[in-house]
mmCIF file of C-alpha atoms in Angstrom:
data_model
loop_
_atom_site.group_PDB
_atom_site.id
_atom_site.type_symbol
_atom_site.label_atom_id
_atom_site.label_comp_id
_atom_site.label_asym_id
_atom_site.label_seq_id
_atom_site.Cartn_x
_atom_site.Cartn_y
_atom_site.Cartn_z
ATOM 1 C CA MET J 29 50.934 107.220 162.244
ATOM 2 C CA SER J 30 48.046 106.406 159.923
ATOM 3 C CA LEU J 31 48.462 104.458 156.686
ATOM 4 C CA THR J 32 47.363 107.531 154.721
ATOM 5 C CA LYS J 33 50.134 109.650 156.220
ATOM 6 C CA LYS J 34 52.672 106.908 155.515
ATOM 7 C CA LYS J 35 51.606 106.867 151.860
ATOM 8 C CA GLN J 36 51.820 110.650 151.673
ATOM 9 C CA LYS J 37 55.278 110.569 153.218
ATOM 10 C CA THR J 38 56.440 107.932 150.724
ATOM 11 C CA ILE J 39 55.151 109.969 147.799
ATOM 12 C CA THR J 40 56.844 113.114 149.094
ATOM 13 C CA ALA J 41 60.142 111.242 149.429
ATOM 14 C CA ARG J 42 60.334 110.289 145.760
ATOM 15 C CA PRO J 43 63.390 111.811 144.032
ATOM 16 C CA ASP J 44 62.842 114.774 141.747
ATOM 17 C CA TRP J 45 64.842 113.662 138.693
ATOM 18 C CA ALA J 46 64.241 116.960 136.936
ATOM 19 C CA ARG J 47 66.211 118.776 139.639
ATOM 20 C CA LEU J 48 69.340 116.631 139.661
ATOM 21 C CA PRO J 49 72.457 118.854 139.856
ATOM 22 C CA CYS J 50 74.096 119.609 136.522
ATOM 23 C CA HIS J 51 77.393 117.973 137.503
ATOM 24 C CA LEU J 52 75.585 114.657 138.141
ATOM 25 C CA LEU J 53 73.798 114.876 134.794
ATOM 26 C CA ASP J 54 77.151 115.569 133.120
ATOM 27 C CA LEU J 55 78.548 112.386 134.722
ATOM 28 C CA ILE J 56 75.565 110.332 133.518
ATOM 29 C CA LEU J 57 75.885 111.715 130.002
ATOM 30 C CA GLU J 58 79.610 110.937 129.981
ATOM 31 C CA LYS J 59 78.822 107.238 130.512
ATOM 32 C CA LEU J 60 76.308 106.949 127.674
ATOM 33 C CA GLU J 61 77.545 105.435 124.416
ATOM 34 C CA SER J 62 74.601 104.367 122.288
ATOM 35 C CA PHE J 63 72.515 106.751 120.227
ATOM 36 C CA LYS J 64 69.348 105.239 121.734
ATOM 37 C CA ASP J 65 70.496 105.985 125.308
ATOM 38 C CA ILE J 66 71.487 109.562 124.429
ATOM 39 C CA LEU J 67 68.133 110.094 122.709
ATOM 40 C CA GLN J 68 66.240 108.792 125.764
ATOM 41 C CA PHE J 69 68.321 111.073 128.029
ATOM 42 C CA TYR J 70 67.399 113.967 125.723
ATOM 43 C CA GLY J 71 63.675 113.267 126.112
ATOM 44 C CA VAL J 72 63.444 112.936 129.923
ATOM 45 C CA CYS J 73 62.595 116.574 130.688
ATOM 46 C CA VAL J 74 63.591 120.164 129.937
ATOM 47 C CA SER J 75 66.566 120.235 132.322
ATOM 48 C CA TRP J 76 68.038 116.998 130.925
ATOM 49 C CA ASN J 77 67.373 118.279 127.419
ATOM 50 C CA SER J 78 69.369 121.427 128.199
ATOM 51 C CA ILE J 79 72.375 119.346 129.326
ATOM 52 C CA ILE J 80 72.432 117.668 125.898
ATOM 53 C CA LYS J 81 72.258 121.037 124.137
ATOM 54 C CA HIS J 82 75.008 122.440 126.366
ATOM 55 C CA ASN J 83 77.202 119.480 125.337
ATOM 56 C CA LYS J 84 76.075 119.530 121.701
ATOM 57 C CA THR J 85 79.493 119.017 120.127
ATOM 58 C CA LYS J 86 80.416 116.186 122.494
ATOM 59 C CA CYS J 87 77.110 114.403 121.868
ATOM 60 C CA LEU J 88 77.375 114.730 118.104
ATOM 61 C CA MET J 89 80.901 113.310 118.266
ATOM 62 C CA LYS J 90 79.647 110.401 120.392
ATOM 63 C CA THR J 91 77.241 109.458 117.612
ATOM 64 C CA SER J 92 80.128 109.109 115.109
ATOM 65 C CA HIS J 93 80.739 105.513 116.266
ATOM 66 C CA GLN J 94 77.124 104.377 116.351
ATOM 67 C CA VAL J 95 75.614 101.240 114.870
ATOM 68 C CA PRO J 96 74.123 102.320 111.523
ATOM 69 C CA MET J 97 70.747 101.517 110.020
ATOM 70 C CA LEU J 98 70.317 100.110 106.515
ATOM 71 C CA LEU J 99 68.368 102.397 104.176
ATOM 72 C CA VAL J 100 66.081 100.236 102.023
ATOM 73 C CA PRO J 101 63.803 101.592 99.244
ATOM 74 C CA ASN J 102 60.064 101.203 99.807
ATOM 75 C CA ARG J 103 58.554 100.745 96.351
ATOM 76 C CA LYS J 104 54.925 101.064 97.428
ATOM 77 C CA GLN J 105 55.249 104.352 99.295
ATOM 78 C CA HIS J 106 58.095 105.809 97.209
ATOM 79 C CA THR J 107 60.246 106.458 100.221
ATOM 80 C CA TRP J 108 63.042 104.789 102.180
ATOM 81 C CA ASP J 109 62.703 102.496 105.181
ATOM 82 C CA MET J 110 65.197 101.947 107.998
ATOM 83 C CA TYR J 111 66.185 98.319 108.602
ATOM 84 C CA ASP J 112 67.786 97.542 111.972
ATOM 85 C CA PRO J 113 70.060 94.461 111.690
ATOM 86 C CA MET J 114 70.359 94.295 115.499
ATOM 87 C CA THR J 115 66.676 93.398 115.838
ATOM 88 C CA ASN J 116 65.978 92.185 112.277
ATOM 89 C CA LYS J 117 63.101 94.672 112.126
ATOM 90 C CA PHE J 118 62.181 97.811 110.238
ATOM 91 C CA LYS J 119 62.161 100.946 112.391
ATOM 92 C CA GLU J 120 59.000 103.000 112.717
ATOM 93 C CA ILE J 121 60.090 106.479 111.682
ATOM 94 C CA SER J 122 58.558 109.533 110.111
ATOM 95 C CA LYS J 123 59.069 110.070 106.402
ATOM 96 C CA LEU J 124 62.695 110.838 105.539
ATOM 97 C CA HIS J 125 63.304 113.977 103.476
ATOM 98 C CA ILE J 126 65.577 112.387 100.900
ATOM 99 C CA PRO J 127 65.005 111.676 97.192
ATOM 100 C CA TYR J 128 63.498 108.298 96.484
ATOM 101 C CA ASP J 129 64.458 107.509 92.885
ATOM 102 C CA LYS J 130 68.219 107.944 93.355
ATOM 103 C CA ARG J 131 71.287 105.866 94.008
ATOM 104 C CA PHE J 132 73.334 107.398 96.821
ATOM 105 C CA GLY J 133 76.990 107.807 95.891
ATOM 106 C CA GLY J 134 78.138 107.907 99.490
ATOM 107 C CA SER J 135 77.178 107.879 103.167
ATOM 108 C CA SER J 136 79.444 109.558 105.680
ATOM 109 C CA GLN J 137 79.111 111.380 109.028
ATOM 110 C CA GLY J 138 75.343 110.744 108.955
ATOM 111 C CA TRP J 139 74.980 112.440 105.547
ATOM 112 C CA LEU J 140 74.013 110.972 102.170
ATOM 113 C CA LEU J 141 75.407 112.190 98.864
ATOM 114 C CA THR J 142 73.788 112.118 95.436
ATOM 115 C CA VAL J 143 74.385 113.575 91.964
ATOM 116 C CA ASN J 144 71.705 115.527 90.082
ATOM 117 C CA ARG J 145 70.980 115.609 86.345
ATOM 118 C CA ASP J 146 73.082 118.752 85.898
ATOM 119 C CA PHE J 147 75.937 116.973 87.774
ATOM 120 C CA THR J 148 75.642 119.221 90.785
ATOM 121 C CA VAL J 149 75.988 117.356 94.085
ATOM 122 C CA THR J 150 73.641 117.430 97.077
ATOM 123 C CA LEU J 151 74.211 116.304 100.663
ATOM 124 C CA TYR J 152 71.199 115.135 102.690
ATOM 125 C CA LYS J 153 70.897 114.535 106.426
ATOM 126 C CA PRO J 154 67.956 112.114 106.616
ATOM 127 C CA TYR J 155 67.386 112.292 110.392
ATOM 128 C CA SER J 156 67.153 116.075 110.610
ATOM 129 C CA THR J 157 63.870 117.847 111.358
ATOM 130 C CA ASP J 158 65.269 121.196 110.196
ATOM 131 C CA HIS J 159 64.843 121.101 106.421
ATOM 132 C CA ASP J 160 67.108 124.123 105.806
ATOM 133 C CA SER J 161 70.126 122.635 107.601
ATOM 134 C CA ALA J 162 69.471 119.106 106.305
ATOM 135 C CA ILE J 163 70.403 119.882 102.691
ATOM 136 C CA ILE J 164 73.717 121.220 101.372
ATOM 137 C CA ASN J 165 74.014 122.035 97.676
ATOM 138 C CA LEU J 166 77.427 121.727 96.050
ATOM 139 C CA PRO J 167 78.475 122.906 92.567
ATOM 140 C CA CYS J 168 78.776 120.888 89.366
ATOM 141 C CA LEU J 169 81.293 118.021 89.559
ATOM 142 C CA PHE J 170 83.214 117.790 86.254
ATOM 143 C CA PRO J 171 80.561 116.121 84.066
ATOM 144 C CA PRO J 172 81.562 113.453 81.516
ATOM 145 C CA GLU J 173 82.697 114.900 78.214
ATOM 146 C CA VAL J 174 80.610 114.353 75.095
ATOM 147 C CA GLU J 175 81.240 115.464 71.527
ATOM 148 C CA ASP J 176 79.788 118.829 70.513
ATOM 149 C CA GLY J 177 76.211 118.473 69.390
ATOM 150 C CA ASP J 178 75.813 114.940 70.752
ATOM 151 C CA LEU J 179 72.537 115.631 72.534
ATOM 152 C CA GLU J 180 71.661 111.937 72.705
ATOM 153 C CA GLY J 181 74.987 111.164 74.382
ATOM 154 C CA LEU J 182 74.479 114.007 76.846
ATOM 155 C CA GLU J 183 70.998 112.737 77.709
ATOM 156 C CA ASP J 184 72.394 109.237 78.295
ATOM 157 C CA MET J 185 74.957 110.697 80.681
ATOM 158 C CA ARG J 186 72.225 112.555 82.585
ATOM 159 C CA GLU J 187 70.110 109.401 82.772
ATOM 160 C CA TYR J 188 72.873 107.702 84.754
ATOM 161 C CA CYS J 189 74.041 110.784 86.647
ATOM 162 C CA ASP J 190 73.608 109.120 90.049
ATOM 163 C CA GLN J 191 76.420 106.712 89.080
ATOM 164 C CA HIS J 192 78.835 109.580 88.404
ATOM 165 C CA ILE J 193 80.205 109.274 91.955
ATOM 166 C CA TYR J 194 81.333 105.795 92.946
ATOM 167 C CA LYS J 195 82.278 106.531 96.557
ATOM 168 C CA ALA J 196 82.583 109.554 98.858
ATOM 169 C CA THR J 197 83.663 110.557 102.328
ATOM 170 C CA ILE J 198 83.206 113.665 104.481
ATOM 171 C CA THR J 199 85.992 114.632 106.876
ATOM 172 C CA ALA J 200 83.706 116.099 109.592
ATOM 173 C CA ASP J 201 80.012 116.639 110.260
ATOM 174 C CA PRO J 202 79.057 119.911 108.496
ATOM 175 C CA LEU J 203 76.774 120.797 111.428
ATOM 176 C CA ILE J 204 79.686 120.618 113.883
ATOM 177 C CA ASN J 205 82.378 122.122 111.631
ATOM 178 C CA PRO J 206 80.522 124.143 108.984
ATOM 179 C CA ASN J 207 83.669 126.055 107.996
ATOM 180 C CA ASP J 208 86.182 123.249 108.258
ATOM 181 C CA TYR J 209 85.133 120.091 106.456
ATOM 182 C CA MET J 210 85.915 118.544 103.093
ATOM 183 C CA VAL J 211 84.023 116.251 100.749
ATOM 184 C CA VAL J 212 86.181 113.792 98.793
ATOM 185 C CA VAL J 213 84.844 111.675 95.927
ATOM 186 C CA ILE J 214 85.922 108.934 93.540
ATOM 187 C CA TYR J 215 84.057 109.671 90.324
ATOM 188 C CA LEU J 216 83.907 109.156 86.529
ATOM 189 C CA TYR J 217 84.007 105.345 86.499
ATOM 190 C CA CYS J 218 86.447 105.297 89.441
ATOM 191 C CA TRP J 219 89.225 106.971 87.407
ATOM 192 C CA LYS J 220 89.150 110.406 89.009
ATOM 193 C CA ILE J 221 89.341 111.969 92.477
ATOM 194 C CA ALA J 222 88.103 115.423 93.508
ATOM 195 C CA THR J 223 87.806 117.426 96.738
ATOM 196 C CA ILE J 224 85.806 120.433 97.858
ATOM 197 C CA SER J 225 85.784 122.609 100.989
ATOM 198 C CA PRO J 226 82.243 124.065 101.103
ATOM 199 C CA GLY J 227 82.992 126.370 104.055
ATOM 200 C CA ARG J 228 85.928 127.987 102.257
ATOM 201 C CA ASP J 229 85.953 128.350 98.472
ATOM 202 C CA ASN J 230 83.235 125.847 97.466
ATOM 203 C CA ILE J 231 85.114 124.799 94.307
ATOM 204 C CA TRP J 232 85.735 121.228 93.193
ATOM 205 C CA ARG J 233 89.455 120.543 92.737
ATOM 206 C CA LYS J 234 90.905 117.525 90.971
ATOM 207 C CA ILE J 235 93.571 115.246 92.391
ATOM 208 C CA ASP J 236 95.480 113.557 89.573
ATOM 209 C CA PRO J 237 96.203 109.965 90.638
ATOM 210 C CA ASN J 238 97.965 108.963 87.385
ATOM 211 C CA GLU J 239 95.146 106.990 85.800
ATOM 212 C CA GLU J 240 94.476 104.479 88.579
ATOM 213 C CA ILE J 241 91.110 102.848 89.225
ATOM 214 C CA PHE J 242 90.077 103.180 92.867
ATOM 215 C CA SER J 243 87.798 101.135 95.097
ATOM 216 C CA ASP J 244 87.748 102.950 98.457
ATOM 217 C CA ILE J 245 88.614 106.150 100.366
ATOM 218 C CA LEU J 246 89.676 106.667 103.966
ATOM 219 C CA PHE J 247 90.324 109.856 105.937
ATOM 220 C CA ASN J 248 92.789 109.346 108.792
ATOM 221 C CA SER J 249 95.029 111.808 110.695
ATOM 222 C CA ASN J 250 94.674 114.635 108.141
ATOM 223 C CA LYS J 251 95.415 112.305 105.233
ATOM 224 C CA PHE J 252 93.301 110.833 102.465
ATOM 225 C CA TYR J 253 94.011 107.231 101.529
ATOM 226 C CA PHE J 254 92.842 105.713 98.252
ATOM 227 C CA LEU J 255 92.930 101.975 97.599
ATOM 228 C CA ASN J 256 93.234 100.810 93.997
ATOM 229 C CA HIS J 257 91.020 98.091 92.520
ATOM 230 C CA ASN J 258 93.925 95.615 92.276
ATOM 231 C CA HIS J 259 94.103 95.728 96.095
ATOM 232 C CA ASP J 260 97.882 96.260 96.054
ATOM 233 C CA THR J 261 98.407 100.027 96.068
ATOM 234 C CA LEU J 262 97.548 102.679 98.635
ATOM 235 C CA SER J 263 97.907 106.334 97.629
ATOM 236 C CA SER J 264 97.963 109.001 100.344
ATOM 237 C CA TYR J 265 97.521 112.759 100.159
ATOM 238 C CA ASP J 266 97.788 115.413 102.866
ATOM 239 C CA SER J 267 94.345 116.985 103.233
ATOM 240 C CA ARG J 268 95.954 120.433 103.595
ATOM 241 C CA GLU J 269 97.958 120.065 100.368
ATOM 242 C CA PRO J 270 96.107 117.329 98.486
ATOM 243 C CA TYR J 271 97.895 117.751 95.159
ATOM 244 C CA CYS J 272 101.152 115.927 95.806
ATOM 245 C CA GLY J 273 100.742 112.404 97.114
ATOM 246 C CA THR J 274 102.794 109.320 97.913
ATOM 247 C CA LYS J 275 102.153 105.749 96.921
ATOM 248 C CA VAL J 276 102.992 102.420 98.542
ATOM 249 C CA THR J 277 102.510 98.992 97.022
ATOM 250 C CA TRP J 278 102.705 95.382 98.203
ATOM 251 C CA ASN J 279 102.840 91.978 96.593
ATOM 252 C CA HIS J 280 99.869 89.649 96.874
ATOM 253 C CA SER J 281 98.411 86.629 95.151
ATOM 254 C CA ASP J 282 94.822 87.857 95.132
ATOM 255 C CA ASN J 283 93.042 87.839 91.793
ATOM 256 C CA TRP J 284 91.162 91.140 91.663
ATOM 257 C CA PHE J 285 88.193 89.633 89.787
ATOM 258 C CA GLY J 286 85.328 88.860 92.153
ATOM 259 C CA ILE J 287 86.915 90.678 95.102
ATOM 260 C CA LYS J 288 85.693 93.885 96.709
ATOM 261 C CA SER J 289 88.215 95.702 98.859
ATOM 262 C CA TYR J 290 87.689 98.208 101.682
ATOM 263 C CA ILE J 291 89.940 100.201 103.997
ATOM 264 C CA VAL J 292 88.966 100.883 107.603
ATOM 265 C CA LYS J 293 90.466 102.885 110.483
ATOM 266 C CA SER J 294 90.573 101.059 113.822
ATOM 267 C CA PHE J 295 90.161 102.659 117.255
ATOM 268 C CA GLU J 296 93.945 102.383 117.635
ATOM 269 C CA GLY J 297 94.508 104.347 114.432
ATOM 270 C CA ASP J 298 95.645 101.352 112.357
ATOM 271 C CA ILE J 299 94.518 100.973 108.748
ATOM 272 C CA LEU J 300 92.844 97.671 107.954
ATOM 273 C CA GLN J 301 92.234 96.220 104.505
ATOM 274 C CA VAL J 302 89.161 93.996 104.140
ATOM 275 C CA LEU J 303 88.936 91.657 101.134
ATOM 276 C CA ARG J 304 85.434 90.389 100.377
ATOM 277 C CA ARG J 305 85.360 87.520 97.898
ATOM 278 C CA CYS J 306 82.145 87.184 95.917
ATOM 279 C CA GLU J 307 80.691 84.685 93.472
ATOM 280 C CA TRP J 308 78.174 85.379 90.708
ATOM 281 C CA ASN J 309 75.699 83.217 88.897
ATOM 282 C CA ASP J 310 76.105 82.719 85.137
ATOM 283 C CA SER J 311 73.894 85.681 84.241
ATOM 284 C CA PHE J 312 75.564 88.034 86.754
ATOM 285 C CA THR J 313 72.246 88.783 88.459
ATOM 286 C CA ILE J 314 72.898 87.112 91.819
ATOM 287 C CA ARG J 315 75.989 87.832 93.916
ATOM 288 C CA ARG J 316 77.041 85.961 97.049
ATOM 289 C CA THR J 317 79.801 86.709 99.562
ATOM 290 C CA THR J 318 81.915 83.588 100.125
ATOM 291 C CA THR J 319 84.960 84.469 102.252
ATOM 292 C CA VAL J 320 86.491 87.497 103.960
ATOM 293 C CA ASN J 321 90.133 88.226 104.796
ATOM 294 C CA ILE J 322 91.402 91.131 106.908
ATOM 295 C CA PHE J 323 94.922 92.581 106.977
ATOM 296 C CA LYS J 324 96.549 95.294 109.046
ATOM 297 C CA LEU J 325 98.744 97.555 106.928
ATOM 298 C CA ASP J 326 102.064 98.194 108.706
ATOM 299 C CA PHE J 327 103.996 101.075 107.180
ATOM 300 C CA VAL J 328 107.694 100.205 107.420
ATOM 301 C CA ASP J 329 110.797 101.433 105.540
ATOM 302 C CA GLY J 330 108.804 103.350 102.966
ATOM 303 C CA GLY J 331 106.605 100.354 102.131
ATOM 304 C CA VAL J 332 103.756 98.302 103.516
ATOM 305 C CA LYS J 333 103.719 94.933 105.213
ATOM 306 C CA ARG J 334 100.361 93.178 105.409
ATOM 307 C CA VAL J 335 99.674 91.340 108.656
ATOM 308 C CA ILE J 336 96.769 88.880 108.788
ATOM 309 C CA VAL J 337 94.061 89.781 111.305
ATOM 310 C CA LYS J 338 92.367 86.598 112.512
ATOM 311 C CA SER J 339 89.956 88.258 114.936
ATOM 312 C CA LEU J 340 88.394 91.688 115.408
ATOM 313 C CA GLY J 341 87.711 91.004 119.096
ATOM 314 C CA ASP J 342 84.927 93.183 120.493
ATOM 315 C CA VAL J 343 84.461 95.013 117.192
ATOM 316 C CA ALA J 344 81.918 94.996 114.371
ATOM 317 C CA LEU J 345 82.410 96.523 110.917
ATOM 318 C CA PHE J 346 79.728 97.912 108.596
ATOM 319 C CA LEU J 347 80.847 97.979 104.969
ATOM 320 C CA GLY J 348 79.250 98.878 101.638
ATOM 321 C CA ASP J 349 78.849 102.038 99.557
ATOM 322 C CA ASN J 350 79.224 103.989 102.813
ATOM 323 C CA SER J 351 82.388 105.221 104.496
ATOM 324 C CA SER J 352 83.486 102.199 106.513
ATOM 325 C CA ILE J 353 82.132 102.105 110.085
ATOM 326 C CA TYR J 354 83.980 100.548 113.057
ATOM 327 C CA VAL J 355 82.120 100.107 116.370
ATOM 328 C CA ARG J 356 82.643 98.419 119.741
ATOM 329 C CA ALA J 357 80.029 95.679 119.666
ATOM 330 C CA SER J 358 79.517 95.320 123.438
ATOM 331 C CA ASN J 359 78.175 98.896 123.600
ATOM 332 C CA PHE J 360 75.121 97.947 121.548
ATOM 333 C CA LEU J 361 72.489 95.369 122.391
ATOM 334 C CA GLY J 362 72.236 92.774 119.651
ATOM 335 C CA CYS J 363 75.433 93.799 117.856
ATOM 336 C CA LYS J 364 77.610 90.768 117.111
ATOM 337 C CA SER J 365 81.318 91.079 117.879
ATOM 338 C CA ASN J 366 84.025 89.803 115.525
ATOM 339 C CA CYS J 367 81.564 90.197 112.639
ATOM 340 C CA ILE J 368 81.250 92.252 109.468
ATOM 341 C CA TYR J 369 77.854 93.593 108.401
ATOM 342 C CA PHE J 370 77.740 93.950 104.611
ATOM 343 C CA SER J 371 75.323 95.741 102.329
ATOM 344 C CA HIS J 372 75.064 94.925 98.633
ATOM 345 C CA ASP J 373 77.131 97.739 97.175
ATOM 346 C CA THR J 374 78.110 98.890 93.699
ATOM 347 C CA ASP J 375 80.446 96.469 91.948
ATOM 348 C CA LEU J 376 83.447 97.455 89.849
ATOM 349 C CA ILE J 377 82.966 94.498 87.512
ATOM 350 C CA SER J 378 80.077 96.059 85.612
ATOM 351 C CA TYR J 379 79.653 99.526 87.178
ATOM 352 C CA GLY J 380 76.139 99.738 85.879
ATOM 353 C CA PRO J 381 72.962 97.798 86.689
ATOM 354 C CA GLN J 382 74.126 95.592 89.511
ATOM 355 C CA GLY J 383 71.622 92.765 89.418
ATOM 356 C CA PHE J 384 69.429 92.058 92.409
ATOM 357 C CA PRO J 385 70.984 93.568 95.580
ATOM 358 C CA CYS J 386 70.734 90.300 97.451
ATOM 359 C CA ASP J 387 74.192 90.176 99.029
ATOM 360 C CA CYS J 388 73.349 91.769 102.387
ATOM 361 C CA GLY J 389 74.276 89.923 105.550
ATOM 362 C CA ILE J 390 76.654 89.197 108.440
ATOM 363 C CA TYR J 391 80.032 87.485 108.066
ATOM 364 C CA ASN J 392 81.335 85.860 111.247
ATOM 365 C CA LEU J 393 85.134 85.717 111.387
ATOM 366 C CA GLU J 394 85.160 83.084 114.129
ATOM 367 C CA ASP J 395 83.592 80.314 112.040
ATOM 368 C CA ASN J 396 83.787 81.985 108.581
ATOM 369 C CA SER J 397 80.021 81.784 108.135
ATOM 370 C CA TYR J 398 77.831 84.215 106.204
ATOM 371 C CA LYS J 399 74.177 84.746 107.089
ATOM 372 C CA LYS J 400 71.815 86.943 105.098
ATOM 373 C CA PHE J 401 69.439 89.405 106.747
ATOM 374 C CA THR J 402 66.427 87.116 106.864
ATOM 375 C CA LEU J 403 63.628 89.680 107.034
ATOM 376 C CA LEU J 404 65.034 91.634 104.112
ATOM 377 C CA LEU J 405 66.257 88.807 101.895
ATOM 378 C CA ASP J 406 64.256 85.651 102.498
ATOM 379 C CA ASP J 407 64.038 84.972 98.780
ATOM 380 C CA GLU J 408 66.635 86.022 96.206
ATOM 381 C CA ASP J 409 63.928 86.312 93.554
ATOM 382 C CA SER J 410 61.506 88.283 95.713
ATOM 383 C CA THR J 411 59.758 91.418 94.511
ATOM 384 C CA ILE J 412 61.454 93.458 97.237
ATOM 385 C CA ILE J 413 64.911 92.649 95.933
ATOM 386 C CA SER J 414 64.149 93.029 92.240
ATOM 387 C CA LYS J 415 62.725 96.506 92.811
ATOM 388 C CA MET J 416 65.937 97.664 94.526
ATOM 389 C CA GLU J 417 68.196 97.160 91.502
ATOM 390 C CA ALA J 418 68.703 100.862 90.753
ATOM 391 C CA GLN J 419 68.632 101.888 94.429
ATOM 392 C CA PRO J 420 70.861 99.534 96.411
ATOM 393 C CA PRO J 421 70.572 99.672 100.210
ATOM 394 C CA ILE J 422 73.163 101.762 102.041
ATOM 395 C CA TRP J 423 74.284 102.105 105.661
ATOM 396 C CA ILE J 424 73.586 105.435 107.391
ATOM 397 C CA GLN J 425 74.602 106.419 110.919
ATOM 398 C CA PRO J 426 71.946 107.952 113.186
ATOM 399 C CA THR J 427 72.690 111.418 114.488
ATOM 400 C CA LEU J 428 71.014 113.821 116.895
ATOM 401 C CA ASN J 429 68.876 116.737 115.734
ATOM 402 C CA LEU J 430 70.113 119.509 117.994
#
């Protein structure tokens, strides 16, 4: 046989990946975990693309435990950039269709939340290419009260409208469950809680937590959990009847000043409390994370017992103004296990201008070290940082546009 015929035979024998049977493609898709791998699968060819679309709900759910990107304001171009802490690089992406001159009051399920000057609320999905489905408008959220005729006071309130919501969470991706999701917010200087079900009645409803100040929200097993700013009380409400809650407290020796507290749901369904101790300079313009402690909250005999967690194992946490994110580190190249990735989030001490958002970095639980994101924060007094004062960076999870 001639060499030419051998070459022709070899070329003919190459596998036709576009014609792989559907059941084999389903098996491949089942094994994929990272958003990047799913996205590459999606772009192979039309037949592989159709498998993704056929399994749309499953794929969107897979992306709920993805490594997030850090949204960072770009002062020169008046837009937002995506910083990838896994590679310490900015991602090359098309312009995101989200407002530039705003602080985001929450990031959950791949959506961002912000408050407008009339105190209406808007949800944005920054990765979406479909502009109509990427924005959800919600009604006015109980604006601050001002005395009749106090136009100057009203204007001041509108000027700082994007601080009206301190933190927010969404119970499910609105694209997957458009008729069965809730938005829950801590608002009005962390004193108040409200919920809304946009697919049902689209009305904000207050939850009266008896004048507590809250620092974080968690949705777990059809319940909302709210952690108070003293780090010693957890209030829970059934999401189906969120107007009659229960409260558990525990004793601790933690001084609340200088501590930020978060609550996180583990893969096993446990609730973890993360205490982030911070120090400030004399002028309260520079903040630095010093130590981190993690506790598992065991609910026993109508109370709570805190159990120290010394290691997260093969897990990484991403904490900040976003809904807390818990991922398996080994699924993602460059993700460090037993570490917590922090953004510089809003602080309860001043709840206003937060100083330079310089406290972004990785805390390693194994050796209790804290390392800042070098590309983003080489210099605490840099122009980049000083320009981000009113728009602190925030974690956002990537999602598919299907």
